[in-house]
Amino acid sequence: MMPRASVLAIGNEVVQGRVLNTNAQYLGRRLTLLGYDVVLSASVPDRMELIVEILRIATDRFSSDLIVTTGGLGPTYDDITSEALSKYLGEEHVVNEEALEMVRQKYVARGLGLTPERIKMAMMPKSAKPIPNPIGTAPGILVKKGNKLFVSLPGVPSEMQAIWEQSIEPMLRNASQVRISEVTITVKGVMESVAARIVNKIVKEKPKIYVKTQPKGIELGSPVLDIYI
Amino acid sequence: MMPRASVLAIGNEVVQGRVLNTNAQYLGRRLTLLGYDVVLSASVPDRMELIVEILRIATDRFSSDLIVTTGGLGPTYDDITSEALSKYLGEEHVVNEEALEMVRQKYVARGLGLTPERIKMAMMPKSAKPIPNPIGTAPGILVKKGNKLFVSLPGVPSEMQAIWEQSIEPMLRNASQVRISEVTITVKGVMESVAARIVNKIVKEKPKIYVKTQPKGIELGSPVLDIYI
């Protein structure tokens, strides 16, 4: 049984399509190759009740063992992912001293002090462990609750990836034994509705193999198929 | 009160990050500019129980008035969005004669006949209305259930957009009176943690205006901010 994962992007700019959600693609890819069954990838606006709701749905309704959020960790009024996580977990939302030290050092290095907006980036659920952000200011957040793991990362893709690669993926890789093999074959001149019959036969005979045809050309005229195995 | 919309992408290739979900961005953008409050944008794998579950969540838990799905309308065994919609709605899943005629004409024009895989693309919930696909073979699906509207579109972006622009957007535009104004200002040399204080003041004074700062540069060093109003 593969462990289940959900990827949640928090931000009006994502649901409203002002930015393309490349974070979901990056995390979906990485989690799949680590052996996770990614059952849900969702985004919601920066609204407390909707963030708490999607955390609950990912955990309870989609039975996720790992929940990764992106976005909403910054200094502005609508960056409320950390507070929503505290609320969902039923934990006090407090200044984490270790996180505060991380934030302080980033600004002190530039001759700047702490302000309420900067201190806000160090506020986390009481049981959280801050994760160093090698290129930005807001630390990531890690919470283990029962047998479920919650990871909150910044929405800026370069910061999200830096934290993922430096801290999260090494941790998950140590815990996983699964290895995934995959290959994509491109076929020209075969319509998907013709290939469907052959693919249906294969997947019935070999239930452990996943085959997916992906139309790339024009079904009628010049069909091109990517066959993913 | 703005009507609420959810955008649901169905497909293993989306949640697993083999493709970038540009459909969610396109639809999030279009729906927002039509005056919809996009409360959820989610993707799930091609599995019956997960598709039915996310339809239920979008409708009940996120109180969506409009639910738009993309993907899973093709001829292969794992294209099950239409069947999942029938199951969720509690309707018989039947061959729609109007849809069958649309599919038949596409293949007949190329001297090809109907096969079970091609007929499958004409199967829909009993109360559904098929929507012509101007450039592909699988028709879109429209179901009105009580005061909720369900729209299912193909996952191939060019087909999805063609159906959207030809049929769905004109229909929704007629029903909506809302117009949205927006502008983005780019500011260099101001840190987000400094701008946060000013933005917080504005949104407290003018609750109908939405202001979001989007960091583009490096907070410490060469900060660049997009300010979206």
CSV table of C-alpha atoms in Angstrom, one decimal:
chain,number,residue,atom,x,y,z
A,1,MET,CA,0.0,0.0,0.0
A,2,MET,CA,1.5,3.3,-1.1
A,3,PRO,CA,1.4,6.2,1.3
A,4,ARG,CA,-1.0,8.9,0.2
A,5,ALA,CA,-0.2,12.6,-0.4
A,6,SER,CA,-2.1,15.8,-1.0
A,7,VAL,CA,-0.6,19.0,-2.4
A,8,LEU,CA,-2.4,22.2,-1.5
A,9,ALA,CA,-1.6,25.6,-3.0
A,10,ILE,CA,-2.9,28.6,-1.0
A,11,GLY,CA,-3.5,31.9,-2.8
A,12,ASN,CA,-6.0,34.0,-4.6
A,13,GLU,CA,-3.5,34.5,-7.4
A,14,VAL,CA,-3.5,30.7,-8.0
A,15,VAL,CA,-7.2,30.0,-8.0
A,16,GLN,CA,-7.9,33.1,-10.0
A,17,GLY,CA,-5.3,32.2,-12.6
A,18,ARG,CA,-3.0,35.2,-12.3
A,19,VAL,CA,-0.1,32.8,-11.8
A,20,LEU,CA,0.4,29.3,-13.3
A,21,ASN,CA,0.7,26.8,-10.5
A,22,THR,CA,4.0,25.2,-11.3
A,23,ASN,CA,4.5,24.3,-7.7
A,24,ALA,CA,1.8,21.6,-8.0
A,25,GLN,CA,3.5,20.1,-11.0
A,26,TYR,CA,6.9,20.1,-9.3
A,27,LEU,CA,5.6,18.5,-6.0
A,28,GLY,CA,3.3,16.1,-7.8
A,29,ARG,CA,6.3,14.8,-9.8
A,30,ARG,CA,8.6,14.6,-6.9
A,31,LEU,CA,6.1,12.9,-4.6
A,32,THR,CA,5.2,10.3,-7.3
A,33,LEU,CA,8.8,9.4,-7.9
A,34,LEU,CA,9.3,9.0,-4.1
A,35,GLY,CA,6.5,6.4,-4.2
A,36,TYR,CA,3.6,8.5,-2.9
A,37,ASP,CA,0.1,8.1,-4.3
A,38,VAL,CA,-0.9,11.8,-5.0
A,39,VAL,CA,-4.6,11.6,-4.4
A,40,LEU,CA,-5.4,15.4,-4.4
A,41,SER,CA,-3.8,18.5,-5.7
A,42,ALA,CA,-5.9,21.6,-4.8
A,43,SER,CA,-5.8,25.3,-4.5
A,44,VAL,CA,-8.0,27.6,-2.4
A,45,PRO,CA,-8.1,31.4,-1.9
A,46,ASP,CA,-6.4,33.2,1.1
A,47,ARG,CA,-9.5,32.7,3.3
A,48,MET,CA,-9.3,31.1,6.7
A,49,GLU,CA,-12.4,28.9,6.5
A,50,LEU,CA,-11.5,27.6,3.0
A,51,ILE,CA,-7.9,26.8,4.0
A,52,VAL,CA,-9.0,25.0,7.2
A,53,GLU,CA,-11.6,23.2,5.1
A,54,ILE,CA,-9.2,21.9,2.4
A,55,LEU,CA,-6.7,20.8,5.2
A,56,ARG,CA,-9.6,18.8,6.7
A,57,ILE,CA,-10.6,17.3,3.4
A,58,ALA,CA,-7.1,16.3,2.4
A,59,THR,CA,-6.6,14.6,5.7
A,60,ASP,CA,-10.0,13.0,6.4
A,61,ARG,CA,-11.8,12.6,3.1
A,62,PHE,CA,-8.7,11.8,1.0
A,63,SER,CA,-6.9,9.9,3.8
A,64,SER,CA,-3.5,11.6,3.1
A,65,ASP,CA,-0.5,10.6,5.2
A,66,LEU,CA,1.4,13.6,3.9
A,67,ILE,CA,0.0,17.1,3.3
A,68,VAL,CA,2.2,19.7,1.6
A,69,THR,CA,1.0,23.3,1.3
A,70,THR,CA,2.6,26.1,-0.7
A,71,GLY,CA,2.0,29.8,-0.3
A,72,GLY,CA,0.7,32.1,2.4
A,73,LEU,CA,3.8,32.2,4.6
A,74,GLY,CA,4.9,35.8,3.9
A,75,PRO,CA,4.6,39.0,5.9
A,76,THR,CA,1.3,40.4,4.6
A,77,TYR,CA,-2.2,40.4,6.1
A,78,ASP,CA,-3.5,37.7,3.7
A,79,ASP,CA,-0.6,35.3,4.4
A,80,ILE,CA,-2.5,33.1,6.8
A,81,THR,CA,-1.5,29.5,6.0
A,82,SER,CA,0.4,29.0,9.2
A,83,GLU,CA,-2.4,30.4,11.3
A,84,ALA,CA,-4.9,28.2,9.4
A,85,LEU,CA,-2.7,25.2,10.1
A,86,SER,CA,-2.7,26.0,13.9
A,87,LYS,CA,-6.5,26.4,13.8
A,88,TYR,CA,-7.0,23.1,11.9
A,89,LEU,CA,-4.6,21.2,14.2
A,90,GLY,CA,-6.2,22.8,17.3
A,91,GLU,CA,-2.9,24.1,18.5
A,92,GLU,CA,-1.8,27.5,19.9
A,93,HIS,CA,-0.4,29.8,17.2
A,94,VAL,CA,2.9,31.1,18.8
A,95,VAL,CA,6.2,32.7,17.9
A,96,ASN,CA,8.6,29.8,17.4
A,97,GLU,CA,12.0,30.9,19.0
A,98,GLU,CA,14.0,28.9,16.5
A,99,ALA,CA,12.1,30.3,13.6
A,100,LEU,CA,12.4,33.8,15.0
A,101,GLU,CA,16.2,33.4,15.1
A,102,MET,CA,16.2,32.3,11.5
A,103,VAL,CA,14.2,35.4,10.4
A,104,ARG,CA,16.2,37.7,12.7
A,105,GLN,CA,19.5,36.6,11.2
A,106,LYS,CA,18.3,37.2,7.6
A,107,TYR,CA,17.4,40.8,8.4
A,108,VAL,CA,20.3,41.5,10.7
A,109,ALA,CA,22.7,40.5,8.0
A,110,ARG,CA,21.3,43.5,6.0
A,111,GLY,CA,21.4,45.8,9.0
A,112,LEU,CA,17.6,45.6,9.5
A,113,GLY,CA,15.6,44.9,12.6
A,114,LEU,CA,12.5,42.9,13.4
A,115,THR,CA,9.0,44.4,12.8
A,116,PRO,CA,5.6,42.9,13.6
A,117,GLU,CA,5.3,41.8,9.9
A,118,ARG,CA,8.7,40.1,10.1
A,119,ILE,CA,8.0,38.4,13.4
A,120,LYS,CA,4.7,37.1,11.9
A,121,MET,CA,6.8,34.9,9.6
A,122,ALA,CA,8.1,33.1,12.8
A,123,MET,CA,4.6,32.3,14.1
A,124,MET,CA,3.7,28.6,13.9
A,125,PRO,CA,1.6,25.9,15.5
A,126,LYS,CA,3.0,25.2,18.9
A,127,SER,CA,4.4,21.7,18.0
A,128,ALA,CA,5.9,22.8,14.7
A,129,LYS,CA,9.5,22.6,13.7
A,130,PRO,CA,10.8,25.4,11.5
A,131,ILE,CA,12.7,24.4,8.3
A,132,PRO,CA,15.5,26.7,7.1
A,133,ASN,CA,14.8,28.7,4.0
A,134,PRO,CA,18.2,28.9,2.2
A,135,ILE,CA,17.3,31.7,-0.2
A,136,GLY,CA,14.3,33.5,1.3
A,137,THR,CA,13.1,34.9,4.6
A,138,ALA,CA,10.1,32.9,5.7
A,139,PRO,CA,11.0,29.5,7.2
A,140,GLY,CA,9.1,26.3,6.2
A,141,ILE,CA,6.9,24.5,8.7
A,142,LEU,CA,6.9,20.9,9.7
A,143,VAL,CA,4.3,19.3,12.0
A,144,LYS,CA,4.0,15.6,12.8
A,145,LYS,CA,0.5,14.8,14.2
A,146,GLY,CA,-0.2,11.2,14.9
A,147,ASN,CA,0.8,9.3,11.8
A,148,LYS,CA,0.3,12.3,9.5
A,149,LEU,CA,2.9,14.8,8.4
A,150,PHE,CA,2.2,18.4,7.5
A,151,VAL,CA,4.7,20.5,5.5
A,152,SER,CA,4.2,24.2,4.7
A,153,LEU,CA,6.4,25.8,2.1
A,154,PRO,CA,6.6,29.4,0.7
A,155,GLY,CA,4.8,30.0,-2.6
A,156,VAL,CA,7.8,31.5,-4.4
A,157,PRO,CA,8.9,28.5,-6.6
A,158,SER,CA,12.6,29.0,-6.1
A,159,GLU,CA,12.3,29.1,-2.3
A,160,MET,CA,9.8,26.2,-2.2
A,161,GLN,CA,12.2,24.1,-4.3
A,162,ALA,CA,15.2,25.1,-2.3
A,163,ILE,CA,13.6,24.0,1.0
A,164,TRP,CA,12.2,20.8,-0.6
A,165,GLU,CA,15.6,19.7,-2.0
A,166,GLN,CA,17.6,20.7,1.0
A,167,SER,CA,15.4,19.4,3.8
A,168,ILE,CA,12.1,17.7,2.8
A,169,GLU,CA,13.0,15.2,0.1
A,170,PRO,CA,16.1,13.8,1.9
A,171,MET,CA,13.8,13.2,5.0
A,172,LEU,CA,11.1,11.5,2.9
A,173,ARG,CA,13.6,9.5,0.8
A,174,ASN,CA,15.0,7.9,4.0
A,175,ALA,CA,11.5,6.8,5.0
A,176,SER,CA,10.6,5.3,1.6
A,177,GLN,CA,11.6,2.0,0.0
A,178,VAL,CA,9.6,2.3,-3.2
A,179,ARG,CA,11.2,2.9,-6.6
A,180,ILE,CA,9.1,3.8,-9.7
A,181,SER,CA,10.0,3.0,-13.3
A,182,GLU,CA,8.4,4.9,-16.2
A,183,VAL,CA,8.8,5.4,-19.9
A,184,THR,CA,6.9,7.4,-22.5
A,185,ILE,CA,6.6,6.2,-26.2
A,186,THR,CA,5.4,8.6,-29.0
A,187,VAL,CA,3.5,6.9,-31.8
A,188,LYS,CA,2.4,8.7,-35.0
A,189,GLY,CA,-0.6,7.8,-37.2
A,190,VAL,CA,-2.6,5.8,-34.7
A,191,MET,CA,-5.9,7.3,-33.4
A,192,GLU,CA,-6.5,7.2,-29.7
A,193,SER,CA,-9.8,5.5,-30.2
A,194,VAL,CA,-8.0,2.6,-32.0
A,195,ALA,CA,-5.2,2.3,-29.5
A,196,ALA,CA,-7.8,2.3,-26.7
A,197,ARG,CA,-8.8,-1.3,-27.5
A,198,ILE,CA,-5.3,-2.6,-27.3
A,199,VAL,CA,-4.5,-0.6,-24.1
A,200,ASN,CA,-7.7,-1.9,-22.5
A,201,LYS,CA,-6.5,-5.4,-23.1
A,202,ILE,CA,-3.1,-4.9,-21.6
A,203,VAL,CA,-4.3,-3.3,-18.4
A,204,LYS,CA,-6.8,-6.1,-17.8
A,205,GLU,CA,-4.0,-8.7,-18.1
A,206,LYS,CA,-1.3,-6.7,-16.1
A,207,PRO,CA,-3.0,-4.9,-13.3
A,208,LYS,CA,0.3,-3.7,-11.8
A,209,ILE,CA,1.2,-1.8,-14.9
A,210,TYR,CA,-0.3,1.6,-15.6
A,211,VAL,CA,-0.7,2.6,-19.3
A,212,LYS,CA,-2.0,6.0,-20.4
A,213,THR,CA,-2.4,7.3,-23.9
A,214,GLN,CA,-2.1,11.1,-24.2
A,215,PRO,CA,-3.4,12.6,-27.5
A,216,LYS,CA,-0.9,15.2,-28.9
A,217,GLY,CA,-2.0,15.6,-32.5
A,218,ILE,CA,-5.4,15.7,-34.2
A,219,GLU,CA,-7.4,12.4,-33.7
A,220,LEU,CA,-8.9,12.8,-37.2
A,221,GLY,CA,-6.1,13.7,-39.7
A,222,SER,CA,-2.7,13.5,-38.1
A,223,PRO,CA,-3.0,11.6,-34.8
A,224,VAL,CA,0.0,11.6,-32.5
A,225,LEU,CA,-0.1,9.7,-29.3
A,226,ASP,CA,2.2,9.7,-26.2
A,227,ILE,CA,1.9,6.3,-24.5
A,228,TYR,CA,3.0,6.5,-20.9
A,229,ILE,CA,3.8,3.2,-19.2
B,1,MET,CA,-23.1,38.0,-3.3
B,2,MET,CA,-20.9,36.6,-6.1
B,3,PRO,CA,-21.7,33.1,-7.4
B,4,ARG,CA,-19.2,30.5,-6.5
B,5,ALA,CA,-17.2,28.3,-8.9
B,6,SER,CA,-15.0,25.2,-8.6
B,7,VAL,CA,-12.6,24.1,-11.3
B,8,LEU,CA,-11.7,20.3,-11.2
B,9,ALA,CA,-9.0,18.7,-13.4
B,10,ILE,CA,-9.3,14.9,-13.7
B,11,GLY,CA,-6.2,12.9,-14.6
B,12,ASN,CA,-3.3,11.0,-13.2
B,13,GLU,CA,-1.0,13.0,-15.5
B,14,VAL,CA,-2.1,16.2,-13.8
B,15,VAL,CA,-1.8,15.2,-10.1
B,16,GLN,CA,1.5,13.4,-10.8
B,17,GLY,CA,2.9,16.4,-12.5
B,18,ARG,CA,3.6,14.9,-16.0
B,19,VAL,CA,1.7,17.8,-17.5
B,20,LEU,CA,1.4,21.4,-16.2
B,21,ASN,CA,-2.3,22.3,-15.5
B,22,THR,CA,-2.7,25.3,-17.7
B,23,ASN,CA,-6.5,24.6,-17.9
B,24,ALA,CA,-6.9,25.5,-14.3
B,25,GLN,CA,-5.2,28.9,-14.9
B,26,TYR,CA,-7.3,29.6,-18.0
B,27,LEU,CA,-10.6,28.7,-16.3
B,28,GLY,CA,-9.7,30.5,-13.1
B,29,ARG,CA,-8.9,33.6,-15.0
B,30,ARG,CA,-12.0,33.5,-17.2
B,31,LEU,CA,-14.4,32.7,-14.3
B,32,THR,CA,-12.9,35.5,-12.2
B,33,LEU,CA,-13.4,38.1,-14.9
B,34,LEU,CA,-17.0,36.8,-15.4
B,35,GLY,CA,-17.6,37.7,-11.7
B,36,TYR,CA,-17.3,34.2,-10.2
B,37,ASP,CA,-15.7,33.7,-6.8
B,38,VAL,CA,-13.4,30.7,-7.6
B,39,VAL,CA,-13.3,28.9,-4.2
B,40,LEU,CA,-11.6,25.7,-5.2
B,41,SER,CA,-9.3,24.5,-8.0
B,42,ALA,CA,-8.5,20.8,-7.6
B,43,SER,CA,-7.2,17.8,-9.5
B,44,VAL,CA,-7.6,14.2,-8.7
B,45,PRO,CA,-6.5,10.9,-10.4
B,46,ASP,CA,-8.6,8.9,-12.8
B,47,ARG,CA,-10.3,6.9,-10.0
B,48,MET,CA,-14.1,6.7,-9.7
B,49,GLU,CA,-14.3,7.1,-5.9
B,50,LEU,CA,-11.9,10.1,-5.9
B,51,ILE,CA,-13.7,11.9,-8.8
B,52,VAL,CA,-17.2,11.4,-7.2
B,53,GLU,CA,-15.7,12.6,-3.9
B,54,ILE,CA,-14.3,15.8,-5.3
B,55,LEU,CA,-17.6,16.6,-7.1
B,56,ARG,CA,-19.3,16.2,-3.8
B,57,ILE,CA,-16.8,18.4,-2.0
B,58,ALA,CA,-17.0,21.1,-4.6
B,59,THR,CA,-20.8,21.1,-4.4
B,60,ASP,CA,-21.5,20.6,-0.8
B,61,ARG,CA,-18.4,21.7,1.2
B,62,PHE,CA,-17.4,24.6,-1.0
B,63,SER,CA,-21.0,25.5,-2.0
B,64,SER,CA,-20.2,26.0,-5.6
B,65,ASP,CA,-23.0,27.2,-8.0
B,66,LEU,CA,-20.9,26.2,-11.0
B,67,ILE,CA,-18.6,23.2,-11.3
B,68,VAL,CA,-16.3,22.9,-14.3
B,69,THR,CA,-14.3,19.7,-14.9
B,70,THR,CA,-11.5,19.2,-17.5
B,71,GLY,CA,-10.2,15.8,-18.7
B,72,GLY,CA,-11.4,12.2,-18.7
B,73,LEU,CA,-13.9,12.5,-21.7
B,74,GLY,CA,-11.8,10.5,-24.2
B,75,PRO,CA,-12.2,6.9,-25.5
B,76,THR,CA,-9.8,5.0,-23.2
B,77,TYR,CA,-10.6,2.8,-20.2
B,78,ASP,CA,-9.5,5.4,-17.7
B,79,ASP,CA,-11.6,8.3,-19.2
B,80,ILE,CA,-14.4,8.1,-16.6
B,81,THR,CA,-15.3,11.7,-15.8
B,82,SER,CA,-18.7,11.4,-17.5
B,83,GLU,CA,-19.5,8.1,-15.7
B,84,ALA,CA,-18.4,9.6,-12.4
B,85,LEU,CA,-20.7,12.6,-13.0
B,86,SER,CA,-23.7,10.3,-13.7
B,87,LYS,CA,-22.8,8.4,-10.5
B,88,TYR,CA,-22.5,11.6,-8.4
B,89,LEU,CA,-25.8,13.0,-9.8
B,90,GLY,CA,-27.5,9.7,-9.2
B,91,GLU,CA,-28.5,9.6,-12.9
B,92,GLU,CA,-28.5,6.7,-15.4
B,93,HIS,CA,-25.4,6.8,-17.6
B,94,VAL,CA,-26.7,6.5,-21.2
B,95,VAL,CA,-25.8,7.0,-24.8
B,96,ASN,CA,-27.0,10.6,-25.7
B,97,GLU,CA,-28.4,10.5,-29.2
B,98,GLU,CA,-27.5,14.1,-30.0
B,99,ALA,CA,-23.9,13.5,-28.8
B,100,LEU,CA,-23.7,10.2,-30.7
B,101,GLU,CA,-24.6,12.1,-33.9
B,102,MET,CA,-21.9,14.7,-33.2
B,103,VAL,CA,-19.3,11.9,-32.7
B,104,ARG,CA,-20.6,9.9,-35.7
B,105,GLN,CA,-20.3,12.9,-38.0
B,106,LYS,CA,-16.7,13.5,-37.0
B,107,TYR,CA,-15.6,10.0,-37.9
B,108,VAL,CA,-17.9,9.6,-40.9
B,109,ALA,CA,-16.3,12.7,-42.5
B,110,ARG,CA,-13.0,10.7,-42.5
B,111,GLY,CA,-14.7,7.5,-43.8
B,112,LEU,CA,-14.6,5.8,-40.4
B,113,GLY,CA,-17.4,4.1,-38.4
B,114,LEU,CA,-18.4,3.9,-34.8
B,115,THR,CA,-16.7,1.5,-32.4
B,116,PRO,CA,-17.5,0.8,-28.7
B,117,GLU,CA,-14.6,3.2,-27.8
B,118,ARG,CA,-16.1,6.0,-29.9
B,119,ILE,CA,-19.7,5.4,-28.8
B,120,LYS,CA,-18.3,5.7,-25.2
B,121,MET,CA,-17.6,9.4,-25.9
B,122,ALA,CA,-21.4,10.0,-26.4
B,123,MET,CA,-22.3,8.4,-23.0
B,124,MET,CA,-23.5,11.0,-20.5
B,125,PRO,CA,-25.8,11.5,-17.5
B,126,LYS,CA,-29.4,11.1,-18.6
B,127,SER,CA,-30.4,14.8,-18.2
B,128,ALA,CA,-27.2,16.1,-19.9
B,129,LYS,CA,-27.0,18.3,-22.9
B,130,PRO,CA,-24.0,17.7,-25.2
B,131,ILE,CA,-21.9,20.7,-26.2
B,132,PRO,CA,-20.3,20.7,-29.7
B,133,ASN,CA,-16.5,20.3,-29.8
B,134,PRO,CA,-15.4,22.4,-32.8
B,135,ILE,CA,-12.0,20.9,-33.1
B,136,GLY,CA,-12.0,17.5,-31.4
B,137,THR,CA,-14.2,14.4,-31.2
B,138,ALA,CA,-15.5,14.2,-27.6
B,139,PRO,CA,-18.4,16.6,-27.0
B,140,GLY,CA,-18.6,18.6,-23.8
B,141,ILE,CA,-21.3,17.9,-21.2
B,142,LEU,CA,-23.7,20.3,-19.6
B,143,VAL,CA,-26.0,19.4,-16.7
B,144,LYS,CA,-28.3,21.7,-14.7
B,145,LYS,CA,-29.3,20.2,-11.4
B,146,GLY,CA,-31.4,22.4,-9.1
B,147,ASN,CA,-29.6,25.7,-9.0
B,148,LYS,CA,-26.2,24.2,-9.8
B,149,LEU,CA,-24.5,23.9,-13.2
B,150,PHE,CA,-22.0,21.2,-14.1
B,151,VAL,CA,-19.8,21.6,-17.2
B,152,SER,CA,-17.4,18.9,-18.3
B,153,LEU,CA,-14.8,19.7,-20.9
B,154,PRO,CA,-12.0,17.7,-22.6
B,155,GLY,CA,-8.5,17.9,-21.1
B,156,VAL,CA,-6.7,18.9,-24.3
B,157,PRO,CA,-6.3,22.6,-23.8
B,158,SER,CA,-7.1,23.7,-27.4
B,159,GLU,CA,-10.4,21.7,-27.3
B,160,MET,CA,-11.3,22.9,-23.8
B,161,GLN,CA,-10.8,26.5,-24.8
B,162,ALA,CA,-12.6,26.1,-28.1
B,163,ILE,CA,-15.8,24.7,-26.4
B,164,TRP,CA,-15.4,27.3,-23.6
B,165,GLU,CA,-15.2,30.3,-26.0
B,166,GLN,CA,-17.9,29.0,-28.4
B,167,SER,CA,-20.5,27.8,-26.0
B,168,ILE,CA,-19.9,28.2,-22.3
B,169,GLU,CA,-18.6,31.7,-21.8
B,170,PRO,CA,-21.3,33.3,-24.0
B,171,MET,CA,-24.0,31.5,-21.9
B,172,LEU,CA,-22.4,32.5,-18.6
B,173,ARG,CA,-21.8,36.1,-19.7
B,174,ASN,CA,-25.5,36.5,-20.5
B,175,ALA,CA,-26.4,35.4,-16.9
B,176,SER,CA,-23.9,37.7,-15.2
B,177,GLN,CA,-24.0,41.4,-14.5
B,178,VAL,CA,-20.7,41.8,-12.7
B,179,ARG,CA,-17.7,43.6,-14.1
B,180,ILE,CA,-14.3,43.4,-12.5
B,181,SER,CA,-11.5,46.0,-12.7
B,182,GLU,CA,-7.9,45.2,-12.0
B,183,VAL,CA,-4.4,46.6,-12.3
B,184,THR,CA,-0.9,45.5,-11.4
B,185,ILE,CA,1.8,47.9,-10.4
B,186,THR,CA,5.5,46.9,-10.3
B,187,VAL,CA,7.6,48.6,-7.6
B,188,LYS,CA,11.4,48.2,-7.2
B,189,GLY,CA,13.5,48.7,-4.1
B,190,VAL,CA,10.7,48.2,-1.5
B,191,MET,CA,10.7,45.1,0.7
B,192,GLU,CA,7.4,43.2,1.0
B,193,SER,CA,7.8,43.3,4.8
B,194,VAL,CA,7.8,47.1,4.6
B,195,ALA,CA,5.0,47.4,2.0
B,196,ALA,CA,2.9,45.0,4.2
B,197,ARG,CA,2.3,47.7,6.8
B,198,ILE,CA,0.9,50.2,4.2
B,199,VAL,CA,-1.2,47.5,2.4
B,200,ASN,CA,-2.7,46.4,5.7
B,201,LYS,CA,-3.8,50.0,6.4
B,202,ILE,CA,-5.4,50.3,2.9
B,203,VAL,CA,-7.4,47.1,3.1
B,204,LYS,CA,-8.7,47.9,6.5
B,205,GLU,CA,-10.0,51.3,5.3
B,206,LYS,CA,-11.4,50.0,1.9
B,207,PRO,CA,-12.8,46.5,2.4
B,208,LYS,CA,-14.2,46.3,-1.1
B,209,ILE,CA,-10.7,46.7,-2.6
B,210,TYR,CA,-8.4,43.7,-2.8
B,211,VAL,CA,-4.6,44.5,-2.7
B,212,LYS,CA,-2.0,41.8,-3.0
B,213,THR,CA,1.8,42.2,-3.0
B,214,GLN,CA,3.6,39.5,-5.0
B,215,PRO,CA,7.4,39.3,-4.4
B,216,LYS,CA,9.3,38.9,-7.6
B,217,GLY,CA,12.9,39.8,-6.7
B,218,ILE,CA,14.9,39.1,-3.6
B,219,GLU,CA,13.5,40.5,-0.3
B,220,LEU,CA,17.0,41.2,1.0
B,221,GLY,CA,19.1,42.8,-1.7
B,222,SER,CA,17.1,43.7,-4.8
B,223,PRO,CA,13.4,43.5,-3.8
B,224,VAL,CA,10.8,43.8,-6.7
B,225,LEU,CA,7.1,43.8,-5.8
B,226,ASP,CA,4.1,43.3,-8.1
B,227,ILE,CA,1.2,45.1,-6.4
B,228,TYR,CA,-2.2,43.8,-7.7
B,229,ILE,CA,-5.3,45.9,-7.0
